[in-house]
Coordinates of C-alpha atoms in Angstrom, one line a residue:
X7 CA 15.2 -9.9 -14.3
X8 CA 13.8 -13.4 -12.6
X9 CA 13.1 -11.3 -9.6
X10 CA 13.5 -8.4 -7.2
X11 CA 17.6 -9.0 -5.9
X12 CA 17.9 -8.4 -2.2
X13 CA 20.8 -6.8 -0.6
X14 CA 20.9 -5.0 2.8
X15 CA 18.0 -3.4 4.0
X16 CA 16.1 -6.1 2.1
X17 CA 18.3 -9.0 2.5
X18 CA 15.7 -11.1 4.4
X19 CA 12.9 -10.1 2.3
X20 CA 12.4 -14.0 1.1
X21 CA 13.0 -15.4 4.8
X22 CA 10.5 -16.4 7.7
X23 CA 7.2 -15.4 7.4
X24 CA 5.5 -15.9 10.5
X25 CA 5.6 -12.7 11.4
X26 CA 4.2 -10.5 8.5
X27 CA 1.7 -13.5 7.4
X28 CA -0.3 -12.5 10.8
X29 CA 0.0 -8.8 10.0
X30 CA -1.1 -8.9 6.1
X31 CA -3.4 -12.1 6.0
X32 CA -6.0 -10.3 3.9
X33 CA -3.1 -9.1 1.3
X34 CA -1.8 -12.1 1.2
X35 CA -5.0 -14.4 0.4
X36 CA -6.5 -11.7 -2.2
X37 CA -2.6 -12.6 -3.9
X38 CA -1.5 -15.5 -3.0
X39 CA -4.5 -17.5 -2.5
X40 CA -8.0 -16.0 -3.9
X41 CA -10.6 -17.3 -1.4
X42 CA -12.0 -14.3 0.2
X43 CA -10.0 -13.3 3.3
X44 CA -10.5 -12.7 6.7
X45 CA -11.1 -9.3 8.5
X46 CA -7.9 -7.1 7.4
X47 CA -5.6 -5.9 9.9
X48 CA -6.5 -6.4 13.7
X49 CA -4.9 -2.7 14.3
X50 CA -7.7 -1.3 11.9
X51 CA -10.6 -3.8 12.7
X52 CA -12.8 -2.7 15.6
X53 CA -11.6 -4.5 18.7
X54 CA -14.2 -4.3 22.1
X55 CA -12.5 -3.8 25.7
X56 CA -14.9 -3.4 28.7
X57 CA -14.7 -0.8 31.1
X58 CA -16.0 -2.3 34.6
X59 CA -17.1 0.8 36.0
X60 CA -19.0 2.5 33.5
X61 CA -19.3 -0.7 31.5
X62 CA -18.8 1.2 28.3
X63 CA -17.7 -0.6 25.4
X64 CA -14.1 1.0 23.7
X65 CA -13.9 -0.2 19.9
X66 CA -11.3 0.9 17.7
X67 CA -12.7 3.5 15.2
X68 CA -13.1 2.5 11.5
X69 CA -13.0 6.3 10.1
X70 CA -15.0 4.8 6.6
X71 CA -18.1 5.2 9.5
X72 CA -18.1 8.3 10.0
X73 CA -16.4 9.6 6.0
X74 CA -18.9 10.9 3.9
X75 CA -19.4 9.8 0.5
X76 CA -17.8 12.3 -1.2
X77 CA -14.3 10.2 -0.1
X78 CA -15.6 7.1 -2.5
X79 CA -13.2 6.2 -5.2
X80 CA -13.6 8.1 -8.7
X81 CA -15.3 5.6 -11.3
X82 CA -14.9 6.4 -14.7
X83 CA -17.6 5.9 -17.5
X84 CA -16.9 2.2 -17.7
X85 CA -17.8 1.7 -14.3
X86 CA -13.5 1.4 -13.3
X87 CA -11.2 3.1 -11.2
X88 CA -10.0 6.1 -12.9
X89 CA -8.1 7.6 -9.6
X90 CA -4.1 7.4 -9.3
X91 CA -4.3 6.2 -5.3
X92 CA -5.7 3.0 -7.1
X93 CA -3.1 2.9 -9.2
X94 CA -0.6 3.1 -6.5
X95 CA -2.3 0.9 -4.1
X96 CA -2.7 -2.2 -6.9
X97 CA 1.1 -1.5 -7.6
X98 CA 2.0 -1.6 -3.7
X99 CA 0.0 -4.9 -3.1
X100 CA 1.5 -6.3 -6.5
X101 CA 5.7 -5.4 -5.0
X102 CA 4.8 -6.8 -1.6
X103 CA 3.3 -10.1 -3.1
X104 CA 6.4 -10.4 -5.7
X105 CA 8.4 -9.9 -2.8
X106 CA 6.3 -12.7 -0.8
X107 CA 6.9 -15.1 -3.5
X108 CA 10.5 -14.0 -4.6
X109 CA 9.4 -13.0 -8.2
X110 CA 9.6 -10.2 -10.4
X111 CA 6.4 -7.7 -10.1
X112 CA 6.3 -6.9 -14.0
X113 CA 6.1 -10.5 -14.4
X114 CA 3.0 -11.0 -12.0
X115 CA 1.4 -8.6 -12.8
X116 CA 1.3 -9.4 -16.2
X117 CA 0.2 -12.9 -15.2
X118 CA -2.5 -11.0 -13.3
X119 CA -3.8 -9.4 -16.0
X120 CA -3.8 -12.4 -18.7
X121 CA -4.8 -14.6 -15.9
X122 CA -8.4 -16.5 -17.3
X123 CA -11.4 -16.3 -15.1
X124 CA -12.6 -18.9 -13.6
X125 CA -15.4 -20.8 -15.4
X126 CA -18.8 -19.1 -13.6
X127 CA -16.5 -16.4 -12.2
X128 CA -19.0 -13.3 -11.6
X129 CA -17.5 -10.0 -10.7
X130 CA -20.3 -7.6 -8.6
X131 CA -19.1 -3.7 -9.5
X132 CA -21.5 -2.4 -7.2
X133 CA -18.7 -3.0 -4.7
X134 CA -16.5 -0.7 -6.0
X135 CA -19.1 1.9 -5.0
X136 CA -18.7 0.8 -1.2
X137 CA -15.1 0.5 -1.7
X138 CA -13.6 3.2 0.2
X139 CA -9.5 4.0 -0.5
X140 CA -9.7 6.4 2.7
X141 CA -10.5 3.7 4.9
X142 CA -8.1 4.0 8.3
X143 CA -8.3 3.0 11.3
X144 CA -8.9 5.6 14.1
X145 CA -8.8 6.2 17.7
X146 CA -10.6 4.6 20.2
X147 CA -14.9 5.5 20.6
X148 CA -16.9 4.6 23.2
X149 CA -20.4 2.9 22.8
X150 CA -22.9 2.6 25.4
X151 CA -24.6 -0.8 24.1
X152 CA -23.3 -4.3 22.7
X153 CA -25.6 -3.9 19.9
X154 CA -23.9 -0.7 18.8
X155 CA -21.0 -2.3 19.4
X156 CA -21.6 -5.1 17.5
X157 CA -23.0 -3.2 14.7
X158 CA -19.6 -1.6 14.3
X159 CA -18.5 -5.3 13.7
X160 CA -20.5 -6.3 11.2
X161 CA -19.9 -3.1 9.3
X162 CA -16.2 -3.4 9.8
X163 CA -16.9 -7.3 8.2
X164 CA -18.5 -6.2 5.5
X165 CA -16.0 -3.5 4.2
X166 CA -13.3 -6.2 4.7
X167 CA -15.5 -8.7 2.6
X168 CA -15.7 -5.7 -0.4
X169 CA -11.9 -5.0 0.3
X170 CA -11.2 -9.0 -0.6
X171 CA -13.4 -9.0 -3.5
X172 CA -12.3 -5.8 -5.0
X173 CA -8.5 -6.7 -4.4
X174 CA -8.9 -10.0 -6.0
X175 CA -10.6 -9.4 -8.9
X176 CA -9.3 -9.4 -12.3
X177 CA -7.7 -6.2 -12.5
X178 CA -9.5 -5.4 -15.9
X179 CA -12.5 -5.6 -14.3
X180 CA -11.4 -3.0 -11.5
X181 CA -9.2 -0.8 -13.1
X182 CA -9.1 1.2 -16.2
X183 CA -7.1 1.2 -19.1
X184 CA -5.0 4.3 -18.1
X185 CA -4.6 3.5 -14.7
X186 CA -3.5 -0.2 -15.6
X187 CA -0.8 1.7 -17.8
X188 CA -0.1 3.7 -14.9
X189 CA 0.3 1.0 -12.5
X190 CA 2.8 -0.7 -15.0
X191 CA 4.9 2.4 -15.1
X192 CA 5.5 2.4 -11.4
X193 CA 6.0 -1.4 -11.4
X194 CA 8.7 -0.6 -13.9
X195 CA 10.3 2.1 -12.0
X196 CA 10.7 0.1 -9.3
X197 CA 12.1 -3.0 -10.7
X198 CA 14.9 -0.3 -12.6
X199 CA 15.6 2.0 -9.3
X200 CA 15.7 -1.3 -6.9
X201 CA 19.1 -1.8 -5.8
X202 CA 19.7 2.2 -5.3
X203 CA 16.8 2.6 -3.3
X204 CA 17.9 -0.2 -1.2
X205 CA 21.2 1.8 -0.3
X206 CA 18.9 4.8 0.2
X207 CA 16.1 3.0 2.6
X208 CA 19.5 1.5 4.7
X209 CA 20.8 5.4 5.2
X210 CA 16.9 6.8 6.3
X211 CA 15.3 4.4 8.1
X212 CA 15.0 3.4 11.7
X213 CA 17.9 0.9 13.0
X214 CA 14.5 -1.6 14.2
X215 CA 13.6 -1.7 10.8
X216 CA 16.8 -3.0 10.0
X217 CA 16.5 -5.6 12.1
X218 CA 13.4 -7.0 11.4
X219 CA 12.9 -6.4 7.5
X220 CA 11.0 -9.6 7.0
X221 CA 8.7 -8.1 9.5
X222 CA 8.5 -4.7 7.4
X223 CA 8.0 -5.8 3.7
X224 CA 5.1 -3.6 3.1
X225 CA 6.5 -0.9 4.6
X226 CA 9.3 -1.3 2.7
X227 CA 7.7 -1.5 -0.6
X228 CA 5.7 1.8 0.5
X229 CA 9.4 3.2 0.1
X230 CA 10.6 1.8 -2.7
X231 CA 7.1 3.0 -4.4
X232 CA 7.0 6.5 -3.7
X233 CA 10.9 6.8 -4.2
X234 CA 10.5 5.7 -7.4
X235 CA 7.6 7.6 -8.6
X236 CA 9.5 11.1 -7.6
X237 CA 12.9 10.0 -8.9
X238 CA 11.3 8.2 -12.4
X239 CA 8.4 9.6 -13.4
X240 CA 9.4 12.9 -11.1
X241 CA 5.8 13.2 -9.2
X242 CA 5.9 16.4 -6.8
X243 CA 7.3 15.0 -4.1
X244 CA 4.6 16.3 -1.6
X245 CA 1.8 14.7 -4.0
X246 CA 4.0 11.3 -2.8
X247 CA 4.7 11.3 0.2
X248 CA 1.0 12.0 1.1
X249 CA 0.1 9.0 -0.8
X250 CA 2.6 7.1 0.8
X251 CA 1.3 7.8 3.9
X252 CA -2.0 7.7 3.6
X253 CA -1.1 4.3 2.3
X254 CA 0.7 3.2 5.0
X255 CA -2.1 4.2 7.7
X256 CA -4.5 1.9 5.4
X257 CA -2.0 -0.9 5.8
X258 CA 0.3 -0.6 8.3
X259 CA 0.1 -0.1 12.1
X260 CA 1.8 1.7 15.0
X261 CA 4.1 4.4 14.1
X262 CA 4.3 3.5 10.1
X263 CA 2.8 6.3 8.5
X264 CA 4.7 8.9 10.9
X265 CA 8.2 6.8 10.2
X266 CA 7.4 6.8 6.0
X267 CA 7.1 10.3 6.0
X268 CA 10.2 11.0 8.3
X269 CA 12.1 8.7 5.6
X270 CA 11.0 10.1 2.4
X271 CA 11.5 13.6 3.5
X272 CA 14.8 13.2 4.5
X273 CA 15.3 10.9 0.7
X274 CA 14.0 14.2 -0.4
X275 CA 16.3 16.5 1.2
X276 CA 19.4 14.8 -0.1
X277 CA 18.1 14.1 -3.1
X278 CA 18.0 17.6 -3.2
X279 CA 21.7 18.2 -1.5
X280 CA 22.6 16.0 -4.5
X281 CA 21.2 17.9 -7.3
X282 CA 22.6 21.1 -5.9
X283 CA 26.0 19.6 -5.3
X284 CA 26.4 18.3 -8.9
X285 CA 25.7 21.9 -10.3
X286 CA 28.1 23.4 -8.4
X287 CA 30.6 21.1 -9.9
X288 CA 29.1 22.1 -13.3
X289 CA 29.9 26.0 -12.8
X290 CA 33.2 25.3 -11.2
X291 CA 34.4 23.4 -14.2
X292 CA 36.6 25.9 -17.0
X293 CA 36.6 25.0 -20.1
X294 CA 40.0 24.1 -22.1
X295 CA 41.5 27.3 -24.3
X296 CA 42.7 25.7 -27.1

């Protein structure tokens, strides 16, 4: 398969990118282009609006400030992720670049992993420490000072710089053996359960998406991931679509995450009509007295 075929739903998924280039620029350089990135996402970076009155400073809330510890990413003994939402998240960022550069996924990530390092290339794990999968942006806070404000800046800075480094890394350096295999699996899934889940994205998702797929690529691939996980390697669904979403707020903006989990619950309810449907048929049929 030379790479993911488009129909419907996805059928502009190789056109313009102007749009979603200005809404995934630090997805796209840790993929496309390895120099480190700038600040992710304007909807989850802080941004600073002045209040005249009260001359309070709003910023928009980067919830890894105020998360404890406890919500750091599981290393294992090798000092490598060991948890599944890494998993998931490499194979998300892997379908929306394939999808970027109109190739199959297996295939780059494959070339990913084989890829050689670049001669002095030095890989600082201590970042995966301070890399936070839980990282979403919040609601607005108010600070009283422009240092405080500006503090929240520099921290937001620095998690994007770890989030570039971490993302573009050799993935053998980042991510164990068993979730590498992992990642593969749902690549695989994907690539095989395509074309279906096209048809099923086109029946459950909002008519603006329609009309502006090149604009929702990662969304879409947040779909087609968490579709195929439940209907090939038959996940719980509710273990899914909360990954899915929690995804989605880490990437997305506006009214993503709400919209993703509106869509796969309905994918689930039919899937379910469907299941229920065909053994109904099953009972009804007699066998032949012969």
């Amino acid at each position: 398969m030379e790479g993911i075929r488009c129909s419907s739903v996805l059928s502009c998924y190789y056109s313009s990118k102007t749009h979603f280039k200005l809404r995934h620029q630090a997805l796209e350089h840790c993929f496309l282009s390895l120099p480190p990135p700038p600040p992710r996402h304007p909807a989850s970076r802080p941004k600073v609006r002045i209040s005249l009155p009260s001359m309070a400073l709003q910023v928009q809330d980067q919830q890894s400030f105020h998360k404890s510890k406890e919500m750091l990413p599981k290393i294992d003994k090798s000092g490598r992720f060991c948890s599944p939402r890494a998993a998931r998240e490499l194979a998300l960022l892997i379908v929306y670049a394939s999808c970027l550069q109109g190739s199959d996924p297996i295939r780059l990530f494959e070339k990913r992993i084989n890829a050689a390092r670049e001669p002095g290339y030095e890989f600082d794990k201590a970042s995966l420490l301070q890399y936070n999968h839980m990282s979403f942006g919040g609601p607005p806070v108010t600070t009283h000072s422009v240092e405080e404000a500006d503090e929240l800046l520099r921290s937001d800075e620095q998690d994007s710089a770890i989030e570039a480094e971490v993302l573009s890394a050799p993935p053998k350096l980042v991510y164990s053996k068993l979730l590498l295999s992992f990642t593969r699996k749902l690549l695989v899934a994907i690539v095989d359960k395509w074309d279906n889940h096209v048809l099923a994205i086109d029946k459950v998702v909002p008519s603006n998406w329609k009309n502006e797929p090149a604009g929702r690529i990662l969304e879409l691939s947040i779909l087609h991931l968490a579709m195929s996980e439940i209907t090939v390697l038959g996940t719980r669904h509710p273990i899914v679509i909360n990954e899915a979403v929690d995804l989605a707020k880490r990437f997305c903006d506006g009214a993503a995450p709400r919209i993703i989990n509106g869509c796969l619950r309905t994918f689930v309810k039919d899937l379910a009509g469907t299941s229920t449907a065909q053994t109904s048929n099953s009972k009804l049929e007699v066998p032949l007295q012969v």
